[in-house]
PDB file of C-alpha atoms in Angstrom:
ATOM      1  CA  MET O   1      -0.125  -0.220   0.108  1.00  0.00           C
ATOM      2  CA  ARG O   2       2.817   2.580   0.915  1.00  0.00           C
ATOM      3  CA  TRP O   3       4.558   1.744  -2.860  1.00  0.00           C
ATOM      4  CA  ASP O   4       0.913   2.589  -4.660  1.00  0.00           C
ATOM      5  CA  ALA O   5       0.640   6.129  -2.350  1.00  0.00           C
ATOM      6  CA  LEU O   6       4.576   6.941  -3.247  1.00  0.00           C
ATOM      7  CA  PHE O   7       3.422   5.712  -6.769  1.00  0.00           C
ATOM      8  CA  HIS O   8       0.783   8.180  -7.375  1.00  0.00           C
ATOM      9  CA  ASP O   9       1.989  11.333  -5.167  1.00  0.00           C
ATOM     10  CA  LEU O  10       5.243  10.810  -8.092  1.00  0.00           C
ATOM     11  CA  GLU O  11       2.580  10.725 -10.785  1.00  0.00           C
ATOM     12  CA  SER O  12       1.078  13.654  -9.245  1.00  0.00           C
ATOM     13  CA  GLN O  13       3.981  15.512  -8.653  1.00  0.00           C
ATOM     14  CA  LEU O  14       5.006  14.734 -12.740  1.00  0.00           C
ATOM     15  CA  GLN O  15       1.385  15.383 -14.197  1.00  0.00           C
ATOM     16  CA  ALA O  16       2.107  19.499 -11.967  1.00  0.00           C
ATOM     17  CA  VAL O  17       5.228  19.929 -13.438  1.00  0.00           C
ATOM     18  CA  THR O  18       4.077  18.653 -16.736  1.00  0.00           C
ATOM     19  CA  ASP O  19       0.262  21.132 -16.840  1.00  0.00           C
ATOM     20  CA  ALA O  20       3.197  23.826 -15.194  1.00  0.00           C
ATOM     21  CA  ARG O  21       5.382  23.564 -18.507  1.00  0.00           C
ATOM     22  CA  GLN O  22       2.481  23.489 -20.717  1.00  0.00           C
ATOM     23  CA  GLU O  23       1.299  26.831 -19.106  1.00  0.00           C
ATOM     24  CA  SER O  24       4.428  28.676 -19.298  1.00  0.00           C
ATOM     25  CA  GLU O  25       4.593  27.747 -23.087  1.00  0.00           C
ATOM     26  CA  ILE O  26       0.973  28.332 -23.841  1.00  0.00           C
ATOM     27  CA  ARG O  27       1.476  31.794 -22.259  1.00  0.00           C
ATOM     28  CA  GLU O  28       4.704  32.965 -23.820  1.00  0.00           C
ATOM     29  CA  ARG O  29       3.510  31.571 -27.295  1.00  0.00           C
ATOM     30  CA  THR O  30       0.613  33.994 -26.464  1.00  0.00           C
ATOM     31  CA  ARG O  31       3.300  37.141 -25.637  1.00  0.00           C
ATOM     32  CA  SER O  32       5.315  35.901 -28.138  1.00  0.00           C
ATOM     33  CA  GLU O  33       1.935  36.573 -30.925  1.00  0.00           C
ATOM     34  CA  GLN O  34       0.524  39.899 -29.179  1.00  0.00           C
ATOM     35  CA  ALA O  35       4.280  41.446 -29.422  1.00  0.00           C
ATOM     36  CA  ARG O  36       3.745  41.362 -33.556  1.00  0.00           C
ATOM     37  CA  VAL O  37       0.489  43.070 -33.598  1.00  0.00           C
ATOM     38  CA  THR O  38       0.338  46.261 -34.498  1.00  0.00           C
ATOM     39  CA  LEU O  39      -1.112  49.333 -33.611  1.00  0.00           C
ATOM     40  CA  MET O  40      -3.219  49.272 -37.125  1.00  0.00           C
ATOM     41  CA  GLN O  41      -3.969  45.841 -36.742  1.00  0.00           C
ATOM     42  CA  ARG O  42      -5.616  47.096 -33.173  1.00  0.00           C
ATOM     43  CA  VAL O  43      -7.496  49.949 -34.572  1.00  0.00           C
ATOM     44  CA  THR O  44      -8.850  47.850 -37.904  1.00  0.00           C
ATOM     45  CA  GLY O  45     -10.361  45.391 -35.147  1.00  0.00           C
ATOM     46  CA  GLN O  46     -12.473  48.397 -33.810  1.00  0.00           C
ATOM     47  CA  ILE O  47     -13.785  49.376 -36.665  1.00  0.00           C
ATOM     48  CA  GLY O  48     -17.951  50.348 -36.438  1.00  0.00           C
ATOM     49  CA  ARG O  49     -17.110  50.443 -32.796  1.00  0.00           C
ATOM     50  CA  PRO O  50     -17.543  53.878 -30.607  1.00  0.00           C
ATOM     51  CA  VAL O  51     -13.614  54.895 -29.447  1.00  0.00           C
ATOM     52  CA  GLY O  52     -12.267  57.914 -28.005  1.00  0.00           C
ATOM     53  CA  VAL O  53      -9.427  59.611 -28.849  1.00  0.00           C
ATOM     54  CA  SER O  54      -7.184  62.348 -27.162  1.00  0.00           C
ATOM     55  CA  THR O  55      -4.731  64.155 -29.779  1.00  0.00           C
ATOM     56  CA  SER O  56      -1.524  65.859 -29.494  1.00  0.00           C
ATOM     57  CA  GLY O  57      -3.460  69.377 -29.776  1.00  0.00           C
ATOM     58  CA  GLY O  58      -5.262  68.825 -27.123  1.00  0.00           C
ATOM     59  CA  ARG O  59      -8.881  67.575 -28.694  1.00  0.00           C
ATOM     60  CA  SER O  60     -10.804  64.718 -26.637  1.00  0.00           C
ATOM     61  CA  LEU O  61     -12.776  63.235 -29.066  1.00  0.00           C
ATOM     62  CA  THR O  62     -15.165  59.665 -29.495  1.00  0.00           C
ATOM     63  CA  GLY O  63     -17.462  58.585 -31.901  1.00  0.00           C
ATOM     64  CA  VAL O  64     -18.238  54.935 -33.993  1.00  0.00           C
ATOM     65  CA  LEU O  65     -14.198  54.594 -36.549  1.00  0.00           C
ATOM     66  CA  THR O  66     -15.650  54.623 -39.723  1.00  0.00           C
ATOM     67  CA  ASN O  67     -12.204  54.131 -42.038  1.00  0.00           C
ATOM     68  CA  VAL O  68      -8.819  53.475 -41.374  1.00  0.00           C
ATOM     69  CA  GLY O  69      -5.495  54.230 -43.889  1.00  0.00           C
ATOM     70  CA  SER O  70      -2.132  53.849 -43.595  1.00  0.00           C
ATOM     71  CA  GLN O  71      -1.762  57.075 -41.544  1.00  0.00           C
ATOM     72  CA  TRP O  72      -4.918  58.279 -40.114  1.00  0.00           C
ATOM     73  CA  ILE O  73      -8.153  57.238 -39.026  1.00  0.00           C
ATOM     74  CA  ALA O  74     -11.822  58.874 -39.458  1.00  0.00           C
ATOM     75  CA  LEU O  75     -14.386  58.877 -36.832  1.00  0.00           C
ATOM     76  CA  ALA O  76     -18.083  60.244 -37.343  1.00  0.00           C
ATOM     77  CA  VAL O  77     -18.634  62.316 -33.968  1.00  0.00           C
ATOM     78  CA  GLU O  78     -22.149  63.647 -33.971  1.00  0.00           C
ATOM     79  CA  GLU O  79     -23.467  65.106 -37.746  1.00  0.00           C
ATOM     80  CA  ARG O  80     -20.024  65.618 -38.496  1.00  0.00           C
ATOM     81  CA  SER O  81     -16.400  63.048 -40.091  1.00  0.00           C
ATOM     82  CA  VAL O  82     -13.477  63.774 -38.001  1.00  0.00           C
ATOM     83  CA  ILE O  83     -10.088  62.837 -39.599  1.00  0.00           C
ATOM     84  CA  VAL O  84      -7.358  62.106 -37.519  1.00  0.00           C
ATOM     85  CA  PRO O  85      -3.336  61.418 -38.546  1.00  0.00           C
ATOM     86  CA  LEU O  86      -2.120  58.686 -36.564  1.00  0.00           C
ATOM     87  CA  SER O  87       0.831  60.375 -36.051  1.00  0.00           C
ATOM     88  CA  SER O  88      -1.588  63.552 -33.931  1.00  0.00           C
ATOM     89  CA  VAL O  89      -3.257  60.387 -31.942  1.00  0.00           C
ATOM     90  CA  GLN O  90      -1.809  60.428 -28.604  1.00  0.00           C
ATOM     91  CA  VAL O  91      -3.872  57.935 -26.802  1.00  0.00           C
ATOM     92  CA  LEU O  92      -7.128  56.048 -27.667  1.00  0.00           C
ATOM     93  CA  ARG O  93     -10.170  54.618 -25.112  1.00  0.00           C
ATOM     94  CA  GLY O  94     -12.703  52.053 -25.260  1.00  0.00           C
ATOM     95  CA  LEU O  95     -10.983  49.555 -27.737  1.00  0.00           C
ATOM     96  CA  GLY O  96     -12.582  46.454 -27.283  1.00  0.00           C
ATOM     97  CA  ARG O  97     -10.604  42.844 -27.698  1.00  0.00           C
ATOM     98  CA  SER O  98     -10.798  42.392 -31.873  1.00  0.00           C
ATOM     99  CA  VAL O  99      -7.664  42.437 -33.621  1.00  0.00           C
ATOM    100  CA  GLY O 100      -7.859  43.014 -37.282  1.00  0.00           C
ATOM    101  CA  GLN O 101      -5.922  41.852 -40.279  1.00  0.00           C
ATOM    102  CA  PRO O 102      -3.090  44.506 -41.301  1.00  0.00           C
ATOM    103  CA  LEU O 103      -4.296  46.567 -44.200  1.00  0.00           C
ATOM    104  CA  SER O 104      -2.830  45.373 -47.962  1.00  0.00           C
ATOM    105  CA  GLY O 105      -3.750  46.476 -51.220  1.00  0.00           C
ATOM    106  CA  ILE O 106      -5.532  50.128 -51.615  1.00  0.00           C
ATOM    107  CA  GLU O 107      -6.031  50.509 -47.910  1.00  0.00           C
ATOM    108  CA  ALA O 108      -2.533  50.396 -47.103  1.00  0.00           C
ATOM    109  CA  LYS O 109      -1.491  53.068 -50.048  1.00  0.00           C
ATOM    110  CA  LEU O 110      -4.379  55.659 -48.743  1.00  0.00           C
ATOM    111  CA  GLY O 111      -2.169  58.082 -47.140  1.00  0.00           C
ATOM    112  CA  LEU O 112      -3.128  61.069 -45.575  1.00  0.00           C
ATOM    113  CA  GLY O 113      -3.163  62.871 -48.904  1.00  0.00           C
ATOM    114  CA  SER O 114      -5.577  60.547 -49.960  1.00  0.00           C
ATOM    115  CA  ALA O 115      -8.145  61.613 -47.467  1.00  0.00           C
ATOM    116  CA  LEU O 116      -7.582  65.079 -47.618  1.00  0.00           C
ATOM    117  CA  ARG O 117      -7.903  65.009 -51.705  1.00  0.00           C
ATOM    118  CA  ALA O 118     -11.122  63.761 -51.415  1.00  0.00           C
ATOM    119  CA  LEU O 119     -12.505  66.405 -49.305  1.00  0.00           C
ATOM    120  CA  SER O 120     -10.689  69.014 -51.649  1.00  0.00           C
ATOM    121  CA  ARG O 121     -12.445  67.365 -54.521  1.00  0.00           C
ATOM    122  CA  ASP O 122     -15.604  67.579 -53.160  1.00  0.00           C
ATOM    123  CA  ARG O 123     -14.875  71.414 -52.109  1.00  0.00           C
ATOM    124  CA  ALA O 124     -15.644  70.438 -48.785  1.00  0.00           C
ATOM    125  CA  GLN O 125     -16.081  72.636 -46.123  1.00  0.00           C
ATOM    126  CA  VAL O 126     -13.647  72.251 -43.099  1.00  0.00           C
ATOM    127  CA  ALA O 127     -12.469  72.779 -39.686  1.00  0.00           C
ATOM    128  CA  LEU O 128      -8.766  72.560 -39.993  1.00  0.00           C
ATOM    129  CA  TRP O 129      -7.433  71.966 -36.132  1.00  0.00           C
ATOM    130  CA  VAL O 130      -3.344  72.112 -35.781  1.00  0.00           C
ATOM    131  CA  THR O 131      -1.092  71.040 -32.780  1.00  0.00           C
ATOM    132  CA  SER O 132       1.165  74.245 -32.023  1.00  0.00           C
ATOM    133  CA  PRO O 133      -0.233  76.724 -31.109  1.00  0.00           C
ATOM    134  CA  PRO O 134      -4.295  74.892 -30.791  1.00  0.00           C
ATOM    135  CA  SER O 135      -6.251  76.609 -33.384  1.00  0.00           C
ATOM    136  CA  ARG O 136      -8.963  76.027 -35.311  1.00  0.00           C
ATOM    137  CA  TYR O 137      -9.832  77.022 -38.874  1.00  0.00           C
ATOM    138  CA  ALA O 138     -12.367  76.479 -41.489  1.00  0.00           C
ATOM    139  CA  GLY O 139     -11.965  77.504 -45.122  1.00  0.00           C
ATOM    140  CA  VAL O 140     -12.392  74.599 -48.408  1.00  0.00           C
ATOM    141  CA  ILE O 141      -8.859  72.366 -49.086  1.00  0.00           C
ATOM    142  CA  ASP O 142      -7.386  74.289 -52.240  1.00  0.00           C
ATOM    143  CA  ARG O 143      -4.651  71.722 -52.962  1.00  0.00           C
ATOM    144  CA  VAL O 144      -3.100  68.803 -51.768  1.00  0.00           C
ATOM    145  CA  GLY O 145       0.624  67.952 -52.190  1.00  0.00           C
ATOM    146  CA  ALA O 146       3.014  65.532 -51.232  1.00  0.00           C
ATOM    147  CA  ASP O 147       3.098  66.750 -47.279  1.00  0.00           C
ATOM    148  CA  PHE O 148       1.010  69.765 -47.562  1.00  0.00           C
ATOM    149  CA  LEU O 149      -2.235  71.060 -47.969  1.00  0.00           C
ATOM    150  CA  GLU O 150      -3.811  74.618 -48.902  1.00  0.00           C
ATOM    151  CA  LEU O 151      -6.888  76.086 -46.728  1.00  0.00           C
ATOM    152  CA  GLY O 152      -8.746  78.826 -48.096  1.00  0.00           C
ATOM    153  CA  LEU O 153     -10.303  81.118 -45.825  1.00  0.00           C
ATOM    154  CA  VAL O 154     -13.929  81.558 -45.867  1.00  0.00           C
ATOM    155  CA  ALA O 155     -17.320  82.177 -43.372  1.00  0.00           C
ATOM    156  CA  PRO O 156     -18.738  79.381 -42.618  1.00  0.00           C
ATOM    157  CA  GLY O 157     -21.578  78.610 -45.004  1.00  0.00           C
ATOM    158  CA  ASP O 158     -19.986  80.723 -47.670  1.00  0.00           C
ATOM    159  CA  GLU O 159     -18.643  78.596 -51.063  1.00  0.00           C
ATOM    160  CA  ARG O 160     -15.171  78.830 -52.067  1.00  0.00           C
ATOM    161  CA  ARG O 161     -15.162  81.850 -54.809  1.00  0.00           C
ATOM    162  CA  ALA O 162     -11.894  84.015 -55.062  1.00  0.00           C
ATOM    163  CA  ALA O 163     -14.433  86.830 -53.697  1.00  0.00           C
ATOM    164  CA  ASN O 164     -15.186  85.502 -50.295  1.00  0.00           C
ATOM    165  CA  ILE O 165     -11.270  84.023 -49.903  1.00  0.00           C
ATOM    166  CA  ARG O 166      -9.375  85.710 -46.618  1.00  0.00           C
ATOM    167  CA  GLU O 167      -6.433  84.139 -46.903  1.00  0.00           C
ATOM    168  CA  VAL O 168      -4.924  81.200 -48.014  1.00  0.00           C
ATOM    169  CA  LEU O 169      -2.716  78.919 -45.391  1.00  0.00           C
ATOM    170  CA  THR O 170      -0.228  76.070 -46.030  1.00  0.00           C
ATOM    171  CA  VAL O 171      -0.176  73.841 -43.310  1.00  0.00           C
ATOM    172  CA  PRO O 172       2.669  70.572 -43.038  1.00  0.00           C
ATOM    173  CA  PHE O 173       0.726  67.645 -42.870  1.00  0.00           C
ATOM    174  CA  ALA O 174       3.079  66.589 -39.639  1.00  0.00           C
ATOM    175  CA  SER O 175       1.384  70.053 -38.227  1.00  0.00           C
ATOM    176  CA  ILE O 176      -2.724  69.088 -38.618  1.00  0.00           C
ATOM    177  CA  ASP O 177      -4.135  67.581 -35.040  1.00  0.00           C
ATOM    178  CA  THR O 178      -7.622  67.113 -36.832  1.00  0.00           C
ATOM    179  CA  LEU O 179      -9.839  67.839 -39.548  1.00  0.00           C
ATOM    180  CA  ASP O 180     -13.708  67.865 -39.172  1.00  0.00           C
ATOM    181  CA  SER O 181     -15.601  68.290 -42.574  1.00  0.00           C
ATOM    182  CA  VAL O 182     -18.682  70.575 -41.507  1.00  0.00           C
ATOM    183  CA  ALA O 183     -22.354  69.164 -41.685  1.00  0.00           C
ATOM    184  CA  GLN O 184     -23.771  70.222 -45.014  1.00  0.00           C
ATOM    185  CA  THR O 185     -27.032  72.782 -44.633  1.00  0.00           C
ATOM    186  CA  GLU O 186     -29.672  71.520 -47.529  1.00  0.00           C
TER     187      GLU O 186
END
């Protein structure tokens, strides 16, 4: 009887060591897989969900994540769409556990300039927020270059016509905190 108890005890100890090794290996593999997840994968896994964003210019926004490009995200905030360059993101809040796939194909090529060119093409009124000093400018994007935009300043609601332009600003992409589309009135 003593030998049975001894062998049973040894088997239990061996099983405990084996279980501990397996758990350790599983934890290590999980950490290794998580180490390969990029911020873009975390963000793309949140499309369609509400998220919060704090920016380097001091804005705090909460909205539904609608689009992700290689250098920007877009949120639906109340009646407007807000483009946030990734370089301006300081903190993301409310991300769920989902992880998306890496951007590929056309999505991977949609840089900040692509999103801004679409707004320029549509002659959309925008509110441009810059980082330093934090400032807001209202107008229409006249031109989008490789790393800058030109914004024709107009009064809210005015169309982009030569007579309505108060000034044209040239703004490097690196200075953009966020860019809000202005709700269109019908």
